[in-house]
Amino acid sequence: MKEHKKLPSAVIKRMPRYYRYLTTLQQMGISRISSRDLGNRMGVTASQVRHDFFSFGASGLQGYGYDVDLLRQEIRDIFGLDDLFSVIIIGAGNLGHALAKYSGFEKNGYKIAAIFDVKPEIIGERINDIEIIHLDKLQEYVQDNHVDIAALTVPEIRVLEVAKLVTDNGIKALWNFSPIELLASDDIVVENIQMIDSLMVLGYNLRTAEAKLNPN
Amino acid sequence: MKEHKKLPSAVIKRMPRYYRYLTTLQQMGISRISSRDLGNRMGVTASQVRHDFFSFGASGLQGYGYDVDLLRQEIRDIFGLDDLFSVIIIGAGNLGHALAKYSGFEKNGYKIAAIFDVKPEIIGERINDIEIIHLDKLQEYVQDNHVDIAALTVPEIRVLEVAKLVTDNGIKALWNFSPIELLASDDIVVENIQMIDSLMVLGYNLRTAEAKLNPN
DNA sequence: TAGATTGTTAATCGATTAACAATC
DNA sequence: TAGATTGTTAATCGATTAACAATC
């Protein structure tokens, strides 16, 4: 694998967006794209596109643009998408179900391997061919199966104990959907999906936009 | 309402976090907090806390700290949380169900008013006392009821047509959960929840952390 | 008063944009 | 060759951190 310098965090956060747009272009049968055209589609400047691609070792061609397939594959390499991360879901409620049923993860390099819950009546069921296993069997499971990431879709009051259980069993990445924010440590990486934060920003922007149209 | 200058977008995005931490402090019965203590809990510098609070007109007291209730209320004012935004959910799948069942939105100033879907067999059902209405009735509904925000939890292939339907009916804020990104316009504000982006960043950070522990 | 902590400006750092030579 | 577009540095802009006087 090619060595990459440590990328600025602003670039890392933008790369999944580039990846999504490149995937769409590929599906549309478009094989090359200029920084200007891509920037227009995404609502960013051409300069930023080139600067970002340069920062991870671009594969463009002067006077031509970027090769969509090649560039997309470079992002796949950087994010390790061809290595197929193994993800388990803790909590088989509606949100856990929604994640398990969504086929987009598998397509992009993340395999949902199992779902854990504690409700006896659903243990053994399958969602999208993924088995629901009792949380008591987690230790056993991680001994027999490699697990990269745990998605936490448990009720708010359970999330701290579940996070402890999961990390005590050697899992080093938490994808947390509860409104209780988990903090990363030296050893554990965390992504919090804080839906309420996003909703608050949306509401703020709505009020700001309305105030601009309708000053009083 | 107090007038606020236009806030830097970095500050706006951090404010929901402050708000969550202040709410937790309030629930713990803590009535005042220093920038240092709050920063430590959140993993940010005290300087940034003070700078941020200053930028929206802080309410601290030298030698004392910030009044938790007062500060929290100021954030509520800025985000309009006491005005109760009205939110409708389009798409009563698992994700729509999960949103409808989550009580945290209502508690924080966002009322889920109705859920729309097209599956005849679920029309009229109630989730968490919120009625499922046929999408054909949307126009009628928005004429009779004020709607601020539409949460889009429809299948990927439907999201563009649904976004058009919703905005054609005068709704100006879209909270989009599909992997098809919607772009904001002059008239329409958008928040995209791109779960796959968050997962990719998590996977990247996991690999980077592992590479640091285990260089080879 | 002495100690603590904010309010606020200045300094630094990082991210974005502009510019244009290089080159396909 | 002429036109297009990247690669790359420099300039600008915005965000973060440091510093310390003000003051509770």
Tab-separated table of C-alpha atoms (C1' of nucleotides) in Angstrom:
chain	number	residue	atom	x	y	z
A	1	MET	CA	0.000	0.000	0.000
A	2	LYS	CA	1.173	3.489	-0.810
A	3	GLU	CA	2.371	5.488	2.170
A	4	HIS	CA	0.356	8.567	2.958
A	5	LYS	CA	1.391	11.508	5.044
A	6	LYS	CA	-0.884	12.391	7.898
A	7	LEU	CA	-3.796	14.170	6.260
A	8	PRO	CA	-5.325	17.362	7.699
A	9	SER	CA	-8.536	16.508	9.514
A	10	ALA	CA	-10.556	18.909	7.359
A	11	VAL	CA	-9.485	16.874	4.317
A	12	ILE	CA	-10.279	13.535	5.959
A	13	LYS	CA	-13.794	14.690	6.734
A	14	ARG	CA	-14.333	15.781	3.131
A	15	MET	CA	-13.022	12.608	1.545
A	16	PRO	CA	-16.140	10.493	2.072
A	17	ARG	CA	-18.046	13.169	0.175
A	18	TYR	CA	-15.623	13.023	-2.722
A	19	TYR	CA	-15.918	9.263	-2.608
A	20	ARG	CA	-19.710	9.376	-2.817
A	21	TYR	CA	-19.670	11.793	-5.743
A	22	LEU	CA	-17.047	9.737	-7.568
A	23	THR	CA	-19.133	6.605	-7.060
A	24	THR	CA	-22.145	8.359	-8.541
A	25	LEU	CA	-20.090	9.582	-11.506
A	26	GLN	CA	-18.812	6.060	-12.055
A	27	GLN	CA	-22.373	4.733	-12.030
A	28	MET	CA	-23.310	7.388	-14.561
A	29	GLY	CA	-20.537	6.110	-16.808
A	30	ILE	CA	-18.445	9.262	-16.519
A	31	SER	CA	-14.785	8.319	-16.582
A	32	ARG	CA	-13.055	11.640	-16.165
A	33	ILE	CA	-13.803	14.873	-14.366
A	34	SER	CA	-12.159	18.251	-13.902
A	35	SER	CA	-11.749	19.891	-10.510
A	36	ARG	CA	-14.066	22.627	-11.732
A	37	ASP	CA	-16.847	20.300	-12.749
A	38	LEU	CA	-16.596	18.220	-9.578
A	39	GLY	CA	-16.454	21.347	-7.428
A	40	ASN	CA	-19.581	22.728	-9.117
A	41	ARG	CA	-21.501	19.544	-8.456
A	42	MET	CA	-20.442	19.463	-4.820
A	43	GLY	CA	-20.683	23.164	-4.083
A	44	VAL	CA	-16.985	23.684	-3.329
A	45	THR	CA	-14.261	25.585	-5.185
A	46	ALA	CA	-12.139	23.940	-7.860
A	47	SER	CA	-9.126	25.163	-5.953
A	48	GLN	CA	-10.153	23.237	-2.879
A	49	VAL	CA	-10.730	20.082	-4.881
A	50	ARG	CA	-7.245	20.266	-6.400
A	51	HIS	CA	-5.642	21.207	-3.091
A	52	ASP	CA	-7.327	18.287	-1.315
A	53	PHE	CA	-6.419	15.774	-4.001
A	54	PHE	CA	-2.878	17.072	-4.034
A	55	SER	CA	-2.654	16.562	-0.281
A	56	PHE	CA	-3.128	12.827	-0.635
A	57	GLY	CA	-1.124	12.453	-3.821
A	58	ALA	CA	-3.395	13.279	-6.713
A	59	SER	CA	-3.716	11.279	-9.883
A	60	GLY	CA	-4.799	14.004	-12.252
A	61	LEU	CA	-3.503	14.872	-15.665
A	62	GLN	CA	-2.910	18.430	-16.809
A	63	GLY	CA	-5.288	19.570	-19.506
A	64	TYR	CA	-7.450	16.510	-18.937
A	65	GLY	CA	-8.752	16.220	-15.389
A	66	TYR	CA	-8.955	13.283	-13.013
A	67	ASP	CA	-9.649	9.662	-13.847
A	68	VAL	CA	-12.801	8.812	-11.896
A	69	ASP	CA	-12.049	5.102	-11.356
A	70	LEU	CA	-8.459	5.692	-10.335
A	71	LEU	CA	-9.247	8.497	-7.950
A	72	ARG	CA	-12.072	6.550	-6.359
A	73	GLN	CA	-9.797	3.567	-5.873
A	74	GLU	CA	-7.165	5.753	-4.232
A	75	ILE	CA	-9.740	6.886	-1.687
A	76	ARG	CA	-10.770	3.247	-1.156
A	77	ASP	CA	-7.125	2.447	-0.416
A	78	ILE	CA	-6.687	5.293	2.033
A	79	PHE	CA	-9.817	4.304	3.931
A	80	GLY	CA	-9.098	0.569	3.706
A	81	LEU	CA	-12.462	-0.155	2.115
A	82	ASP	CA	-11.191	-3.234	0.303
A	83	ASP	CA	-10.148	-4.804	3.611
A	84	LEU	CA	-13.812	-5.105	4.664
A	85	PHE	CA	-14.267	-3.878	8.210
A	86	SER	CA	-16.328	-6.119	10.454
A	87	VAL	CA	-19.113	-4.281	12.278
A	88	ILE	CA	-21.416	-5.561	15.007
A	89	ILE	CA	-24.586	-3.770	16.039
A	90	ILE	CA	-25.479	-3.648	19.730
A	91	GLY	CA	-29.198	-3.058	20.148
A	92	ALA	CA	-31.848	-4.513	17.829
A	93	GLY	CA	-34.390	-1.720	18.169
A	94	ASN	CA	-35.663	0.303	15.229
A	95	LEU	CA	-32.369	2.040	14.659
A	96	GLY	CA	-30.403	-1.219	14.850
A	97	HIS	CA	-32.870	-2.746	12.394
A	98	ALA	CA	-32.520	0.202	10.039
A	99	LEU	CA	-28.722	-0.125	10.031
A	100	ALA	CA	-28.870	-3.893	9.538
A	101	LYS	CA	-31.245	-3.579	6.619
A	102	TYR	CA	-29.327	-0.873	4.824
A	103	SER	CA	-27.319	-2.482	2.062
A	104	GLY	CA	-25.041	0.497	1.489
A	105	PHE	CA	-22.556	-0.440	4.192
A	106	GLU	CA	-21.702	-3.823	2.750
A	107	LYS	CA	-21.346	-2.313	-0.703
A	108	ASN	CA	-18.789	0.137	0.632
A	109	GLY	CA	-16.518	-2.078	2.667
A	110	TYR	CA	-18.286	-2.548	6.001
A	111	LYS	CA	-19.727	-5.961	6.769
A	112	ILE	CA	-22.455	-6.135	9.388
A	113	ALA	CA	-21.517	-9.434	10.997
A	114	ALA	CA	-23.946	-9.787	13.901
A	115	ILE	CA	-26.539	-8.001	16.011
A	116	PHE	CA	-26.649	-8.278	19.800
A	117	ASP	CA	-29.597	-7.702	22.099
A	118	VAL	CA	-30.933	-8.904	25.422
A	119	LYS	CA	-34.618	-9.541	24.624
A	120	PRO	CA	-35.037	-13.346	24.783
A	121	GLU	CA	-37.902	-13.416	22.283
A	122	ILE	CA	-35.833	-12.057	19.381
A	123	ILE	CA	-32.595	-14.003	19.964
A	124	GLY	CA	-31.933	-16.259	16.985
A	125	GLU	CA	-34.016	-14.172	14.578
A	126	ARG	CA	-32.359	-12.931	11.440
A	127	ILE	CA	-32.464	-9.456	9.960
A	128	ASN	CA	-31.207	-9.277	6.416
A	129	ASP	CA	-29.592	-12.669	7.092
A	130	ILE	CA	-27.729	-11.296	10.118
A	131	GLU	CA	-28.310	-13.263	13.309
A	132	ILE	CA	-29.465	-11.670	16.551
A	133	ILE	CA	-27.278	-13.021	19.363
A	134	HIS	CA	-27.689	-12.555	23.108
A	135	LEU	CA	-25.382	-9.906	24.517
A	136	ASP	CA	-24.156	-12.457	27.085
A	137	LYS	CA	-22.468	-14.253	24.210
A	138	LEU	CA	-20.426	-11.205	23.157
A	139	GLN	CA	-17.181	-12.386	24.765
A	140	GLU	CA	-17.467	-15.763	23.110
A	141	TYR	CA	-18.268	-14.117	19.796
A	142	VAL	CA	-15.281	-11.759	19.745
A	143	GLN	CA	-12.978	-14.663	20.632
A	144	ASP	CA	-14.145	-16.578	17.574
A	145	ASN	CA	-14.630	-13.648	15.183
A	146	HIS	CA	-12.632	-10.577	14.369
A	147	VAL	CA	-14.608	-7.422	15.097
A	148	ASP	CA	-13.440	-3.934	14.133
A	149	ILE	CA	-16.334	-1.663	15.011
A	150	ALA	CA	-19.335	-1.749	17.353
A	151	ALA	CA	-22.377	0.333	16.432
A	152	LEU	CA	-24.218	1.268	19.621
A	153	THR	CA	-27.969	1.601	19.093
A	154	VAL	CA	-29.031	0.816	22.646
A	155	PRO	CA	-31.289	2.993	24.829
A	156	GLU	CA	-29.627	6.046	26.293
A	157	ILE	CA	-29.518	4.660	29.837
A	158	ARG	CA	-27.613	1.580	28.714
A	159	VAL	CA	-24.955	3.140	26.540
A	160	LEU	CA	-22.215	3.680	29.121
A	161	GLU	CA	-22.299	0.111	30.425
A	162	VAL	CA	-22.507	-1.263	26.886
A	163	ALA	CA	-19.559	0.877	25.791
A	164	LYS	CA	-17.572	-0.522	28.708
A	165	LEU	CA	-18.560	-4.103	27.911
A	166	VAL	CA	-17.622	-3.697	24.272
A	167	THR	CA	-14.243	-2.051	24.885
A	168	ASP	CA	-13.428	-4.517	27.684
A	169	ASN	CA	-13.814	-7.172	25.029
A	170	GLY	CA	-11.123	-5.551	22.904
A	171	ILE	CA	-13.199	-3.618	20.391
A	172	LYS	CA	-11.435	-0.341	19.656
A	173	ALA	CA	-13.940	1.605	17.571
A	174	LEU	CA	-17.355	2.813	18.717
A	175	TRP	CA	-20.026	4.168	16.413
A	176	ASN	CA	-22.361	5.746	18.911
A	177	PHE	CA	-25.948	6.649	18.041
A	178	SER	CA	-27.114	7.515	21.542
A	179	PRO	CA	-27.488	11.120	22.681
A	180	ILE	CA	-24.952	10.420	25.443
A	181	GLU	CA	-21.685	11.480	23.877
A	182	LEU	CA	-18.750	9.099	24.273
A	183	LEU	CA	-15.255	10.560	24.363
A	184	ALA	CA	-12.351	8.995	22.511
A	185	SER	CA	-9.269	7.941	24.461
A	186	ASP	CA	-5.727	7.004	23.436
A	187	ASP	CA	-6.921	3.505	22.833
A	188	ILE	CA	-10.491	3.874	21.623
A	189	VAL	CA	-11.721	5.786	18.594
A	190	VAL	CA	-15.276	7.102	18.600
A	191	GLU	CA	-17.739	8.657	16.189
A	192	ASN	CA	-20.845	10.106	17.752
A	193	ILE	CA	-23.897	10.556	15.554
A	194	GLN	CA	-25.658	13.336	17.401
A	195	MET	CA	-28.912	13.700	15.526
A	196	ILE	CA	-30.201	16.428	17.805
A	197	ASP	CA	-27.131	18.563	17.041
A	198	SER	CA	-27.846	18.347	13.348
A	199	LEU	CA	-31.500	19.218	13.937
A	200	MET	CA	-30.529	22.234	16.029
A	201	VAL	CA	-28.197	23.549	13.329
A	202	LEU	CA	-30.968	23.039	10.765
A	203	GLY	CA	-33.434	24.960	12.909
A	204	TYR	CA	-30.926	27.740	13.445
A	205	ASN	CA	-30.255	28.049	9.721
A	206	LEU	CA	-33.976	28.055	8.987
A	207	ARG	CA	-34.578	30.930	11.395
A	208	THR	CA	-31.590	32.838	10.032
A	209	ALA	CA	-32.788	32.372	6.448
A	210	GLU	CA	-36.301	33.481	7.377
A	211	ALA	CA	-34.982	36.524	9.234
A	212	LYS	CA	-33.059	37.547	6.128
A	213	LEU	CA	-36.117	37.316	3.875
A	214	ASN	CA	-38.386	38.935	6.382
A	215	PRO	CA	-36.521	41.437	8.593
A	216	ASN	CA	-38.624	42.983	11.359
B	1	MET	CA	-35.502	38.553	21.935
B	2	LYS	CA	-31.914	39.735	22.227
B	3	GLU	CA	-30.238	40.552	18.928
B	4	HIS	CA	-27.279	38.399	18.011
B	5	LYS	CA	-24.544	39.135	15.557
B	6	LYS	CA	-23.970	36.572	12.882
B	7	LEU	CA	-22.079	33.792	14.620
B	8	PRO	CA	-19.093	32.027	13.043
B	9	SER	CA	-20.196	28.671	11.673
B	10	ALA	CA	-17.623	26.816	13.769
B	11	VAL	CA	-19.292	28.255	16.871
B	12	ILE	CA	-22.796	27.390	15.681
B	13	LYS	CA	-21.786	23.784	15.171
B	14	ARG	CA	-20.332	23.589	18.678
B	15	MET	CA	-23.290	25.155	20.437
B	16	PRO	CA	-25.497	22.055	20.459
B	17	ARG	CA	-22.663	20.274	22.265
B	18	TYR	CA	-22.470	23.002	24.889
B	19	TYR	CA	-26.211	22.792	25.189
B	20	ARG	CA	-26.144	19.046	25.800
B	21	TYR	CA	-23.430	19.326	28.414
B	22	LEU	CA	-25.226	22.176	30.154
B	23	THR	CA	-28.434	20.142	30.219
B	24	THR	CA	-26.574	17.250	31.833
B	25	LEU	CA	-25.009	19.581	34.407
B	26	GLN	CA	-28.423	20.998	35.181
B	27	GLN	CA	-29.812	17.497	35.677
B	28	MET	CA	-26.910	16.755	38.005
B	29	GLY	CA	-27.893	19.776	40.063
B	30	ILE	CA	-24.749	21.740	39.225
B	31	SER	CA	-25.643	25.403	38.992
B	32	ARG	CA	-22.347	27.006	38.025
B	33	ILE	CA	-19.337	25.972	36.017
B	34	SER	CA	-16.002	27.476	35.024
B	35	SER	CA	-14.738	27.485	31.455
B	36	ARG	CA	-11.910	25.251	32.621
B	37	ASP	CA	-14.165	22.634	34.165
B	38	LEU	CA	-16.575	22.611	31.235
B	39	GLY	CA	-13.683	22.437	28.773
B	40	ASN	CA	-12.194	19.462	30.614
B	41	ARG	CA	-15.470	17.584	30.496
B	42	MET	CA	-15.907	18.248	26.788
B	43	GLY	CA	-12.308	17.842	25.715
B	44	VAL	CA	-11.822	21.423	24.512
B	45	THR	CA	-9.694	24.281	25.860
B	46	ALA	CA	-11.008	26.708	28.448
B	47	SER	CA	-9.946	29.472	26.112
B	48	GLN	CA	-12.206	28.171	23.385
B	49	VAL	CA	-15.141	27.901	25.760
B	50	ARG	CA	-14.739	31.511	26.862
B	51	HIS	CA	-14.137	32.726	23.325
B	52	ASP	CA	-17.237	30.947	22.059
B	53	PHE	CA	-19.442	32.200	24.883
B	54	PHE	CA	-18.076	35.687	24.391
B	55	SER	CA	-18.986	35.544	20.712
B	56	PHE	CA	-22.677	35.210	21.512
B	57	GLY	CA	-22.678	37.544	24.499
B	58	ALA	CA	-21.587	35.543	27.494
B	59	SER	CA	-23.230	35.641	30.882
B	60	GLY	CA	-20.277	34.711	33.069
B	61	LEU	CA	-19.040	36.347	36.210
B	62	GLN	CA	-15.370	36.944	36.916
B	63	GLY	CA	-14.000	34.842	39.706
B	64	TYR	CA	-17.138	32.716	39.681
B	65	GLY	CA	-17.818	31.067	36.356
B	66	TYR	CA	-20.988	30.688	34.320
B	67	ASP	CA	-24.519	30.195	35.593
B	68	VAL	CA	-25.624	26.887	34.087
B	69	ASP	CA	-29.352	27.677	33.871
B	70	LEU	CA	-28.811	31.112	32.414
B	71	LEU	CA	-26.286	30.000	29.835
B	72	ARG	CA	-28.438	27.079	28.782
B	73	GLN	CA	-31.419	29.386	28.379
B	74	GLU	CA	-29.374	31.769	26.229
B	75	ILE	CA	-28.575	28.906	23.877
B	76	ARG	CA	-32.249	27.927	23.832
B	77	ASP	CA	-33.072	31.502	22.811
B	78	ILE	CA	-30.498	31.598	20.024
B	79	PHE	CA	-31.742	28.322	18.592
B	80	GLY	CA	-35.408	29.148	19.118
B	81	LEU	CA	-36.019	25.998	21.133
B	82	ASP	CA	-38.869	27.549	23.109
B	83	ASP	CA	-40.767	28.292	19.910
B	84	LEU	CA	-41.231	24.534	19.291
B	85	PHE	CA	-40.399	23.700	15.691
B	86	SER	CA	-42.904	21.474	13.944
B	87	VAL	CA	-41.322	18.456	12.225
B	88	ILE	CA	-42.931	15.915	9.931
B	89	ILE	CA	-41.318	12.598	9.058
B	90	ILE	CA	-41.608	11.321	5.500
B	91	GLY	CA	-41.120	7.564	5.419
B	92	ALA	CA	-42.360	5.218	8.147
B	93	GLY	CA	-39.657	2.568	7.786
B	94	ASN	CA	-37.364	1.562	10.608
B	95	LEU	CA	-35.518	4.841	10.639
B	96	GLY	CA	-38.738	6.863	10.582
B	97	HIS	CA	-40.036	4.724	13.432
B	98	ALA	CA	-36.842	5.228	15.408
B	99	LEU	CA	-37.109	8.999	15.042
B	100	ALA	CA	-40.801	9.029	15.944
B	101	LYS	CA	-40.210	6.958	19.055
B	102	TYR	CA	-37.291	8.970	20.330
B	103	SER	CA	-38.562	11.316	23.020
B	104	GLY	CA	-35.503	13.549	23.026
B	105	PHE	CA	-36.680	15.773	20.173
B	106	GLU	CA	-39.873	16.852	21.881
B	107	LYS	CA	-37.987	17.537	25.101
B	108	ASN	CA	-35.658	19.860	23.235
B	109	GLY	CA	-38.054	21.973	21.225
B	110	TYR	CA	-38.899	19.882	18.153
B	111	LYS	CA	-42.407	18.474	17.922
B	112	ILE	CA	-42.926	15.491	15.628
B	113	ALA	CA	-46.346	16.339	14.292
B	114	ALA	CA	-47.060	13.629	11.724
B	115	ILE	CA	-45.549	10.790	9.739
B	116	PHE	CA	-46.231	10.281	6.027
B	117	ASP	CA	-45.940	7.108	4.026
B	118	VAL	CA	-47.527	5.445	0.997
B	119	LYS	CA	-48.119	1.899	2.253
B	120	PRO	CA	-51.926	1.572	2.537
B	121	GLU	CA	-51.789	-1.014	5.321
B	122	ILE	CA	-50.080	1.294	7.819
B	123	ILE	CA	-52.038	4.510	7.099
B	124	GLY	CA	-53.947	5.536	10.200
B	125	GLU	CA	-51.646	3.672	12.600
B	126	ARG	CA	-50.041	5.620	15.395
B	127	ILE	CA	-46.422	5.567	16.479
B	128	ASN	CA	-45.860	7.167	19.839
B	129	ASP	CA	-49.273	8.806	19.351
B	130	ILE	CA	-48.215	10.323	16.012
B	131	GLU	CA	-50.514	9.463	13.134
B	132	ILE	CA	-49.305	7.922	9.893
B	133	ILE	CA	-50.907	9.839	7.019
B	134	HIS	CA	-50.859	9.031	3.312
B	135	LEU	CA	-48.330	11.101	1.397
B	136	ASP	CA	-51.112	12.125	-1.019
B	137	LYS	CA	-52.557	14.151	1.857
B	138	LEU	CA	-49.400	16.203	2.339
B	139	GLN	CA	-50.682	19.296	0.541
B	140	GLU	CA	-53.875	19.282	2.549
B	141	TYR	CA	-51.883	18.782	5.742
B	142	VAL	CA	-49.490	21.692	5.219
B	143	GLN	CA	-52.427	23.964	4.389
B	144	ASP	CA	-54.017	23.190	7.743
B	145	ASN	CA	-50.878	22.869	9.851
B	146	HIS	CA	-47.700	24.876	10.113
B	147	VAL	CA	-44.672	22.721	9.300
B	148	ASP	CA	-41.085	23.891	9.754
B	149	ILE	CA	-38.969	20.852	8.960
B	150	ALA	CA	-39.360	17.634	6.975
B	151	ALA	CA	-37.242	14.648	7.993
B	152	LEU	CA	-36.692	12.446	4.945
B	153	THR	CA	-36.357	8.771	5.840
B	154	VAL	CA	-37.531	7.358	2.526
B	155	PRO	CA	-35.659	4.837	0.374
B	156	GLU	CA	-32.735	6.253	-1.578
B	157	ILE	CA	-34.481	6.038	-4.950
B	158	ARG	CA	-37.408	8.133	-3.710
B	159	VAL	CA	-35.563	10.949	-2.006
B	160	LEU	CA	-35.267	13.388	-4.909
B	161	GLU	CA	-38.940	13.271	-5.829
B	162	VAL	CA	-39.936	13.482	-2.166
B	163	ALA	CA	-37.637	16.463	-1.614
B	164	LYS	CA	-39.309	18.168	-4.561
B	165	LEU	CA	-42.797	17.374	-3.296
B	166	VAL	CA	-41.984	18.668	0.149
B	167	THR	CA	-40.358	21.908	-0.992
B	168	ASP	CA	-43.098	22.493	-3.586
B	169	ASN	CA	-45.463	22.460	-0.633
B	170	GLY	CA	-43.575	25.307	0.982
B	171	ILE	CA	-41.430	23.467	3.516
B	172	LYS	CA	-38.064	25.201	3.698
B	173	ALA	CA	-35.958	22.878	5.835
B	174	LEU	CA	-34.939	19.325	4.933
B	175	TRP	CA	-33.381	16.884	7.364
B	176	ASN	CA	-32.132	14.253	4.990
B	177	PHE	CA	-31.196	10.748	6.137
B	178	SER	CA	-30.727	9.196	2.713
B	179	PRO	CA	-27.285	8.609	1.227
B	180	ILE	CA	-28.225	10.859	-1.688
B	181	GLU	CA	-26.956	14.235	-0.620
B	182	LEU	CA	-29.302	17.193	-1.050
B	183	LEU	CA	-27.790	20.609	-1.677
B	184	ALA	CA	-29.110	23.722	-0.001
B	185	SER	CA	-30.298	26.629	-2.138
B	186	ASP	CA	-31.054	30.272	-1.413
B	187	ASP	CA	-34.490	29.256	-0.330
B	188	ILE	CA	-34.071	25.822	1.216
B	189	VAL	CA	-31.864	24.850	4.146
B	190	VAL	CA	-30.629	21.289	4.377
B	191	GLU	CA	-28.873	19.056	6.865
B	192	ASN	CA	-27.656	15.748	5.502
B	193	ILE	CA	-27.016	12.935	7.957
B	194	GLN	CA	-24.483	10.894	6.034
B	195	MET	CA	-23.990	7.848	8.188
B	196	ILE	CA	-21.539	6.254	5.798
B	197	ASP	CA	-19.280	9.315	5.997
B	198	SER	CA	-19.111	9.020	9.741
B	199	LEU	CA	-18.371	5.288	9.463
B	200	MET	CA	-15.582	5.954	6.975
B	201	VAL	CA	-13.943	8.521	9.253
B	202	LEU	CA	-14.224	6.054	12.141
B	203	GLY	CA	-12.574	3.302	10.086
B	204	TYR	CA	-9.831	5.668	9.003
B	205	ASN	CA	-9.110	6.717	12.577
B	206	LEU	CA	-9.105	3.098	13.693
B	207	ARG	CA	-6.510	2.158	11.072
B	208	THR	CA	-4.409	5.208	11.898
B	209	ALA	CA	-4.514	4.411	15.631
B	210	GLU	CA	-3.566	0.796	14.963
B	211	ALA	CA	-0.723	1.820	12.667
B	212	LYS	CA	0.651	4.016	15.425
B	213	LEU	CA	0.622	1.203	17.996
B	214	ASN	CA	1.935	-1.355	15.581
B	215	PRO	CA	4.210	0.205	12.940
B	216	ASN	CA	5.435	-2.174	10.257
C	1	DT	C1'	-8.035	41.679	50.651
C	2	DA	C1'	-6.513	37.550	48.030
C	3	DG	C1'	-7.848	34.174	44.830
C	4	DA	C1'	-10.368	32.844	41.047
C	5	DT	C1'	-12.048	33.352	36.726
C	6	DT	C1'	-14.028	36.013	33.107
C	7	DG	C1'	-13.770	39.350	29.090
C	8	DT	C1'	-11.190	40.677	25.445
C	9	DT	C1'	-7.338	41.518	22.463
C	10	DA	C1'	-3.235	39.762	20.239
C	11	DA	C1'	-0.590	35.906	18.450
C	12	DT	C1'	-0.553	31.639	16.303
C	13	DC	C1'	-2.126	28.075	13.682
C	14	DG	C1'	-4.617	25.776	10.102
C	15	DA	C1'	-7.738	25.919	6.224
C	16	DT	C1'	-9.209	28.043	2.016
C	17	DT	C1'	-8.613	30.558	-2.045
C	18	DA	C1'	-5.878	32.816	-5.639
C	19	DA	C1'	-2.466	32.678	-8.922
C	20	DC	C1'	0.134	30.977	-12.468
C	21	DA	C1'	3.903	28.075	-14.324
C	22	DA	C1'	4.080	23.414	-15.933
C	23	DT	C1'	2.479	20.219	-19.088
C	24	DC	C1'	-0.853	17.093	-21.108
D	1	DT	C1'	0.307	24.149	-31.748
D	2	DA	C1'	-3.484	26.066	-28.819
D	3	DG	C1'	-6.479	25.162	-25.178
D	4	DA	C1'	-7.411	23.102	-21.003
D	5	DT	C1'	-6.456	21.870	-16.616
D	6	DT	C1'	-3.429	20.209	-13.119
D	7	DG	C1'	0.302	20.797	-9.504
D	8	DT	C1'	2.049	23.722	-6.338
D	9	DT	C1'	3.262	27.841	-3.868
D	10	DA	C1'	1.826	32.207	-1.920
D	11	DA	C1'	-1.797	35.116	-0.048
D	12	DT	C1'	-5.796	35.490	2.523
D	13	DC	C1'	-9.080	34.278	5.647
D	14	DG	C1'	-10.992	32.236	9.688
D	15	DA	C1'	-10.478	29.543	13.855
D	16	DT	C1'	-7.931	28.470	17.952
D	17	DT	C1'	-4.981	29.433	21.646
D	18	DA	C1'	-2.338	32.476	24.665
D	19	DA	C1'	-2.072	36.235	27.550
D	20	DC	C1'	-3.345	39.225	30.954
D	21	DA	C1'	-5.980	43.231	32.688
D	22	DA	C1'	-10.436	43.691	34.733
D	23	DT	C1'	-13.290	42.544	38.374
D	24	DC	C1'	-16.243	39.540	41.063
